[in-house]
Tab-separated table of N, CA and C in Angstrom:
chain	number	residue	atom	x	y	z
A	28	UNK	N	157.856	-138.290	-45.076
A	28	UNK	CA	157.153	-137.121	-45.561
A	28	UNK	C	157.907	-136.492	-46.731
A	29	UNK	N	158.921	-136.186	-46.480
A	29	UNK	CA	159.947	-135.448	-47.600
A	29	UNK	C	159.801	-136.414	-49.002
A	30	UNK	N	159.981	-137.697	-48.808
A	30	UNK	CA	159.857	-139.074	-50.152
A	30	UNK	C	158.522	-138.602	-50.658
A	31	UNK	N	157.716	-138.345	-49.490
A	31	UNK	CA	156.072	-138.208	-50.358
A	31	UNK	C	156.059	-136.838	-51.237
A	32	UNK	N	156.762	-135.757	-50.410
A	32	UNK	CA	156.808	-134.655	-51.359
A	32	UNK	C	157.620	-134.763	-52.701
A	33	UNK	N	158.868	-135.188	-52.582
A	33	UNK	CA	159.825	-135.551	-54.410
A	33	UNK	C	158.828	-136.076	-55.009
A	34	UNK	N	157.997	-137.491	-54.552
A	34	UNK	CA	157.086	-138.183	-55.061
A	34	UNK	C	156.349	-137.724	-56.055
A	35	UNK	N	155.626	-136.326	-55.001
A	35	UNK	CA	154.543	-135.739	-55.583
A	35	UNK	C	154.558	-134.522	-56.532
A	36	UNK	N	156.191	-134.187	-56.095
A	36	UNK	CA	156.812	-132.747	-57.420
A	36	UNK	C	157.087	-133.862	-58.074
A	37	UNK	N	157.364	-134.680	-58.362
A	37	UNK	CA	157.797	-135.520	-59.604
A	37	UNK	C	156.516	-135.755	-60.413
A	38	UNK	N	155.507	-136.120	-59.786
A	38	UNK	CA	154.455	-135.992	-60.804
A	38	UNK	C	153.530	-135.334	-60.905
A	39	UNK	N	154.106	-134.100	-60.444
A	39	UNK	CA	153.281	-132.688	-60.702
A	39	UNK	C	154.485	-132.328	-62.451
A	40	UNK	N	155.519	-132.517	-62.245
A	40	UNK	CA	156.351	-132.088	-63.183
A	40	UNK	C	156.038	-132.771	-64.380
A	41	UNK	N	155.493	-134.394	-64.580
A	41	UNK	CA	155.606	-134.920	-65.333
A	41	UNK	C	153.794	-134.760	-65.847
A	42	UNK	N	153.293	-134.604	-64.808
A	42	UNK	CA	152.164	-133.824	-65.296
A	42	UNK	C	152.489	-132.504	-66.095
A	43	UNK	N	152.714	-131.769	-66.054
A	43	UNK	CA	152.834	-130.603	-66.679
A	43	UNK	C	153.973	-131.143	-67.731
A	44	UNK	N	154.691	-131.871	-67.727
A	44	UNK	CA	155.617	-132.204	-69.234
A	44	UNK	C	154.461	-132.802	-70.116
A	45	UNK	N	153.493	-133.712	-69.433
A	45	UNK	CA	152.268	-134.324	-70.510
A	45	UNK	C	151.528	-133.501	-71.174
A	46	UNK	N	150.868	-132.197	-70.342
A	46	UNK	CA	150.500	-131.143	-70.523
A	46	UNK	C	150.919	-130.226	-71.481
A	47	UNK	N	151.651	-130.094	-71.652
A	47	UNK	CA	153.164	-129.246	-72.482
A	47	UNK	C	153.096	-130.330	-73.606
A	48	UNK	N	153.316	-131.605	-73.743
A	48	UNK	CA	153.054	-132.812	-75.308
A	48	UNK	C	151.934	-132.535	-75.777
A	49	UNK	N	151.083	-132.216	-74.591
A	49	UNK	CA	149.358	-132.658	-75.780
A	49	UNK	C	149.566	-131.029	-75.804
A	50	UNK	N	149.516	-129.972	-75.502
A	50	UNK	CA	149.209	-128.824	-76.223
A	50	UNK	C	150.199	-128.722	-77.634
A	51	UNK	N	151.583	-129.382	-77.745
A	51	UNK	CA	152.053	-129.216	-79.055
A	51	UNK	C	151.409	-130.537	-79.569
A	52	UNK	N	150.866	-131.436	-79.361
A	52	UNK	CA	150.377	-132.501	-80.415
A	52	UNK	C	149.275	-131.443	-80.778
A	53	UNK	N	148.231	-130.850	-80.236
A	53	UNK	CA	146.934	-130.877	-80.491
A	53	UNK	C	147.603	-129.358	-81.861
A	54	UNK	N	148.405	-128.862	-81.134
A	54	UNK	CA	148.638	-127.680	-82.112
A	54	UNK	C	149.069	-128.152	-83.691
A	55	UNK	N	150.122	-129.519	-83.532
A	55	UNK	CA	150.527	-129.946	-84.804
A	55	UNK	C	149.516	-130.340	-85.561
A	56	UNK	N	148.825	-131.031	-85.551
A	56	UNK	CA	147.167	-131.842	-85.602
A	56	UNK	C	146.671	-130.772	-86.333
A	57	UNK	N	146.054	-129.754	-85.484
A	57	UNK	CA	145.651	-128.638	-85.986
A	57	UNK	C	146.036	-127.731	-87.267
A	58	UNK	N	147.396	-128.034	-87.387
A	58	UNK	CA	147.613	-127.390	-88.676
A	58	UNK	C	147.887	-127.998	-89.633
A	59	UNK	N	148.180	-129.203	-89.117
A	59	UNK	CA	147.434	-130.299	-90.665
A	59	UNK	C	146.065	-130.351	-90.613
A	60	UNK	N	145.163	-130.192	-89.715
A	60	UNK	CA	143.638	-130.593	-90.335
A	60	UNK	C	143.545	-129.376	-90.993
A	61	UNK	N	144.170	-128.052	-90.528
A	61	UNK	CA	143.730	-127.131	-91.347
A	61	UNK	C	144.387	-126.596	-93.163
A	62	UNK	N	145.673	-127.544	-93.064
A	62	UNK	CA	145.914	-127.661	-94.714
A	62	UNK	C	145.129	-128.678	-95.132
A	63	UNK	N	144.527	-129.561	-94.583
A	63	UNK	CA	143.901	-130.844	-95.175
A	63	UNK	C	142.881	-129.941	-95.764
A	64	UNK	N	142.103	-129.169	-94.507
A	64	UNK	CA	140.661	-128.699	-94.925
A	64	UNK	C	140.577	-127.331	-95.867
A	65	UNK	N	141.931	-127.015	-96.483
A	65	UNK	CA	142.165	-125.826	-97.456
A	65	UNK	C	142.030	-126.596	-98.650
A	66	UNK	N	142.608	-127.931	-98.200
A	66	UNK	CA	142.846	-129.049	-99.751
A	66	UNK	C	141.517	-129.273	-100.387
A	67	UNK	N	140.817	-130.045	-99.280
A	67	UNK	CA	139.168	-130.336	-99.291
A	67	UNK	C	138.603	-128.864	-100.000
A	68	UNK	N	138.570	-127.819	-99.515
A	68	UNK	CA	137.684	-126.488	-99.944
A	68	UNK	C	137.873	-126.336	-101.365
A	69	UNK	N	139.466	-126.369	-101.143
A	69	UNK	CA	139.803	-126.081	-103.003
A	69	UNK	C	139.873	-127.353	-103.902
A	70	UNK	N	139.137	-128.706	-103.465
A	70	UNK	CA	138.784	-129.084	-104.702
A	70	UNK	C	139.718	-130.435	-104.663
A	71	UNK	N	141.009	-129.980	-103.801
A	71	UNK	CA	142.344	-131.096	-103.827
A	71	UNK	C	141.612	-132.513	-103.299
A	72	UNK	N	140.668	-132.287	-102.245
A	72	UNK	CA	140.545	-133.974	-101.736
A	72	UNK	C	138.978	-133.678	-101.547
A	73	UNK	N	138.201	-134.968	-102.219
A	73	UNK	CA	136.939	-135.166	-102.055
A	73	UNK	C	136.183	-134.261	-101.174
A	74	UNK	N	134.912	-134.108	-101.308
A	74	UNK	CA	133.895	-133.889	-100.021
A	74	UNK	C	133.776	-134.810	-99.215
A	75	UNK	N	134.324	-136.025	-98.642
A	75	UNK	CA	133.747	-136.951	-97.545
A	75	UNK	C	135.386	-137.073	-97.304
A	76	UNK	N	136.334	-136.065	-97.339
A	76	UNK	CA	137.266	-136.341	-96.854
A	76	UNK	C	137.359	-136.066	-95.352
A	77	UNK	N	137.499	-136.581	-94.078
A	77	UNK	CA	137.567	-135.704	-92.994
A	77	UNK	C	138.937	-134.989	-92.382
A	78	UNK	N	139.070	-133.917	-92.548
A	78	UNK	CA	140.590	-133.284	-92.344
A	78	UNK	C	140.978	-133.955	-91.424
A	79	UNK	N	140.011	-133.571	-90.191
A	79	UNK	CA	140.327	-134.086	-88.428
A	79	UNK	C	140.680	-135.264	-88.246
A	80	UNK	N	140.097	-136.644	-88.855
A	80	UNK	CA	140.910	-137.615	-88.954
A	80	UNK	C	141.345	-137.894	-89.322
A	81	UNK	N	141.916	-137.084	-90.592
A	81	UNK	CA	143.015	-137.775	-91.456
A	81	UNK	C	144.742	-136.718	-90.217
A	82	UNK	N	143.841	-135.674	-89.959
A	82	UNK	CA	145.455	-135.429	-88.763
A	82	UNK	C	145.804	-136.136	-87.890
A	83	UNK	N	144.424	-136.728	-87.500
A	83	UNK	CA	144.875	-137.307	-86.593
A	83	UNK	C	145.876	-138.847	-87.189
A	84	UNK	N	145.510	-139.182	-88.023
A	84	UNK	CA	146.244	-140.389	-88.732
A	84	UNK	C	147.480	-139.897	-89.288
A	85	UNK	N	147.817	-138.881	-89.381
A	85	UNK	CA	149.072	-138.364	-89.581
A	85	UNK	C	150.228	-138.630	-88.454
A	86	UNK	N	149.738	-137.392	-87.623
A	86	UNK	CA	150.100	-137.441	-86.452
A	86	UNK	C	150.682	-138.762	-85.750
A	87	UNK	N	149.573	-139.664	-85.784
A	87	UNK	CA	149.627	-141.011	-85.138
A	87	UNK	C	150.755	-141.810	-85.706
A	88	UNK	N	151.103	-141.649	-87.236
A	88	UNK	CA	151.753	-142.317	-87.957
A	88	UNK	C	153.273	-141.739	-87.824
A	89	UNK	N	152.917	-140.592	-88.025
A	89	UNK	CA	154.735	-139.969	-87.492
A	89	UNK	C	155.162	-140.169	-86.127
A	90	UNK	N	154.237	-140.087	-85.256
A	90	UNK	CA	155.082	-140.456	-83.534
A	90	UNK	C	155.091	-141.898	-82.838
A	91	UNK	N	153.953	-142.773	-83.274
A	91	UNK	CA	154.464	-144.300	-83.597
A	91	UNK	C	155.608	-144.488	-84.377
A	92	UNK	N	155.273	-144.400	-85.353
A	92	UNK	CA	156.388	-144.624	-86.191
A	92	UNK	C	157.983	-143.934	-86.102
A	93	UNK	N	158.129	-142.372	-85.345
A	93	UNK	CA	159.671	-141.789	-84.593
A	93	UNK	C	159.262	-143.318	-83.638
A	94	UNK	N	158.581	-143.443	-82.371
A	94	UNK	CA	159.240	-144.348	-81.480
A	94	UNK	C	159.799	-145.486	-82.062
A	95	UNK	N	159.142	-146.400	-82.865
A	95	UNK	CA	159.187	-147.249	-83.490
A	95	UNK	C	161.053	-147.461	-83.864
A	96	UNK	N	160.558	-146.554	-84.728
A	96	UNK	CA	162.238	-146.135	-85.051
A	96	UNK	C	163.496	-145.977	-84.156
A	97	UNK	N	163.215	-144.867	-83.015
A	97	UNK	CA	164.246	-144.594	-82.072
A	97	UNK	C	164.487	-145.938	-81.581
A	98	UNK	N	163.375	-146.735	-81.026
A	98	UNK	CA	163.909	-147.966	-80.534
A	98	UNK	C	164.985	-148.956	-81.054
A	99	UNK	N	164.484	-148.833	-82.442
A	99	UNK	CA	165.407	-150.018	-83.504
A	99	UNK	C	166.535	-149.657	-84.288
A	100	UNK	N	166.696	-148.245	-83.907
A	100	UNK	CA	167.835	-147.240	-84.577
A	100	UNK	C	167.430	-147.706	-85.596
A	101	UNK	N	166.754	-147.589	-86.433
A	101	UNK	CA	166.437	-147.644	-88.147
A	101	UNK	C	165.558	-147.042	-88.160
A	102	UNK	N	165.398	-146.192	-89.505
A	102	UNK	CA	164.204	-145.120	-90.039
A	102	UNK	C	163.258	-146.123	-91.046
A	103	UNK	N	163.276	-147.311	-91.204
A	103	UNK	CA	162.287	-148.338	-91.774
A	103	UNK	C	160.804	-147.882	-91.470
A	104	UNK	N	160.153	-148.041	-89.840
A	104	UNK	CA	159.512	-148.216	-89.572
A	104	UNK	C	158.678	-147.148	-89.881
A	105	UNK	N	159.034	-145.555	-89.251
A	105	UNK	CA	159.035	-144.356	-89.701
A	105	UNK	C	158.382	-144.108	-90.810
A	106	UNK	N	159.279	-144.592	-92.368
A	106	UNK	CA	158.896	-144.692	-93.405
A	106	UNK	C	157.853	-145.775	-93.903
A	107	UNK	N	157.596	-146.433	-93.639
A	107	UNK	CA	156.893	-147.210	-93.630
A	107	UNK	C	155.112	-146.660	-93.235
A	108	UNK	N	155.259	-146.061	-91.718
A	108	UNK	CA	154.103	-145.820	-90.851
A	108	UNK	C	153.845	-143.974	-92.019
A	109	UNK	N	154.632	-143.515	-92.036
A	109	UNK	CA	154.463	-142.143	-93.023
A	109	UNK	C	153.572	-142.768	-94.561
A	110	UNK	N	154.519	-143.688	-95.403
A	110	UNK	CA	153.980	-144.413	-96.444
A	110	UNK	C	152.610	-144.655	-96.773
A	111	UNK	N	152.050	-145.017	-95.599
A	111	UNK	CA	150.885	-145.897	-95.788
A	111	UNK	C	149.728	-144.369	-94.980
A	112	UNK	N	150.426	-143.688	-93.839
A	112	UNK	CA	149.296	-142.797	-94.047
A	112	UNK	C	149.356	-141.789	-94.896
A	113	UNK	N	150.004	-141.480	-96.034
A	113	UNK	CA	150.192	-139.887	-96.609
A	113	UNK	C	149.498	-141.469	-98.277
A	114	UNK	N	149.294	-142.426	-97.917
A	114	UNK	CA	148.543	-143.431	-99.260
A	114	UNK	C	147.226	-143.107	-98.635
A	115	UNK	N	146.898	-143.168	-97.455
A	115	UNK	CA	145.417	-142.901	-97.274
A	115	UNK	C	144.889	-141.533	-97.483
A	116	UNK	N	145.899	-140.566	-96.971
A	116	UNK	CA	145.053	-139.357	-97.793
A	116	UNK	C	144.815	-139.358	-99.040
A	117	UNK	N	145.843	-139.785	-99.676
A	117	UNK	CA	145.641	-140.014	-101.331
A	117	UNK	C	144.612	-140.200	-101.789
A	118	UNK	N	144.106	-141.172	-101.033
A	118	UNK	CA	142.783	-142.061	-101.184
A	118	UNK	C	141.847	-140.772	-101.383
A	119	UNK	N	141.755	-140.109	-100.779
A	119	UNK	CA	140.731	-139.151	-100.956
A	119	UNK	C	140.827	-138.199	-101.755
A	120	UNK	N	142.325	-137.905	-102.502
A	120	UNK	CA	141.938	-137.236	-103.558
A	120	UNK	C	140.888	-137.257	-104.688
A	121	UNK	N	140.422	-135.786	-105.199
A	121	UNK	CA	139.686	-135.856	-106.139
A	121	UNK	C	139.659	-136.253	-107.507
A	122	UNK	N	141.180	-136.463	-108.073
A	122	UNK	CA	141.758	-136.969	-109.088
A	122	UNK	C	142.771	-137.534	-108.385
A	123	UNK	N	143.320	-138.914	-109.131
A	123	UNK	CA	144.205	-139.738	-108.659
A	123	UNK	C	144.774	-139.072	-109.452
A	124	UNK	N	146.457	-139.216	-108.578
A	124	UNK	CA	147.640	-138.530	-109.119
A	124	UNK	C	148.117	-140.017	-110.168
A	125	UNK	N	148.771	-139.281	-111.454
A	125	UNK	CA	149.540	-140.549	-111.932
A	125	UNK	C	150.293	-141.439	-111.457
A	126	UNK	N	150.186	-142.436	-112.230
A	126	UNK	CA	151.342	-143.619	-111.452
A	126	UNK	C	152.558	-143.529	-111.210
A	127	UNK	N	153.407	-143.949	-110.019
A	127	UNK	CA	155.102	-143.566	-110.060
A	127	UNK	C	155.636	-144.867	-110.776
């Protein structure tokens, strides 16, 4: 009985630690879709840009890409997974920025 209870505070706890991740993911998310969608208003990124999924492709790209990394102790991957999504917002700018 006692094993079933640790059992079950253990994943009451780790419930509420998941709980506690997605309310700061959804919050981070959130305030990139909402600079995305200041960008979009004022002109910075197309009309068929979608803020919401481009946070979410943010998002996705920075915390794949930290694990990615922590695993291999190198910031490659990181940079890499950042690279290619902060090229897709690009994509939607309204004027392409000059060449580097």
């Amino acid at each position: 009985m006692r094993a079933r209870l640790a059992g079950q505070r253990g994943r009451d706890q780790d419930d509420q630690a998941r709980a506690t991740l997605a309310q700061s993911f959804v919050a981070w998310e959130g305030l990139l879709a909402a600079g995305l969608r200041r960008m979009r208003e004022s002109g910075v990124l197309r009309p068929d840009a979608d803020p919401d999924k481009l946070a979410t492709g943010l998002m996705a790209a920075l915390q794949g890409g930290y694990l990615l990394a922590e695993t291999a102790h190198d910031v490659k991957p990181v940079e890499i997974a950042l690279d290619m999504a902060l090229d897709h917002v690009k994509s939607f700018l309204a004027v392409a920025p000059p060449s580097e």
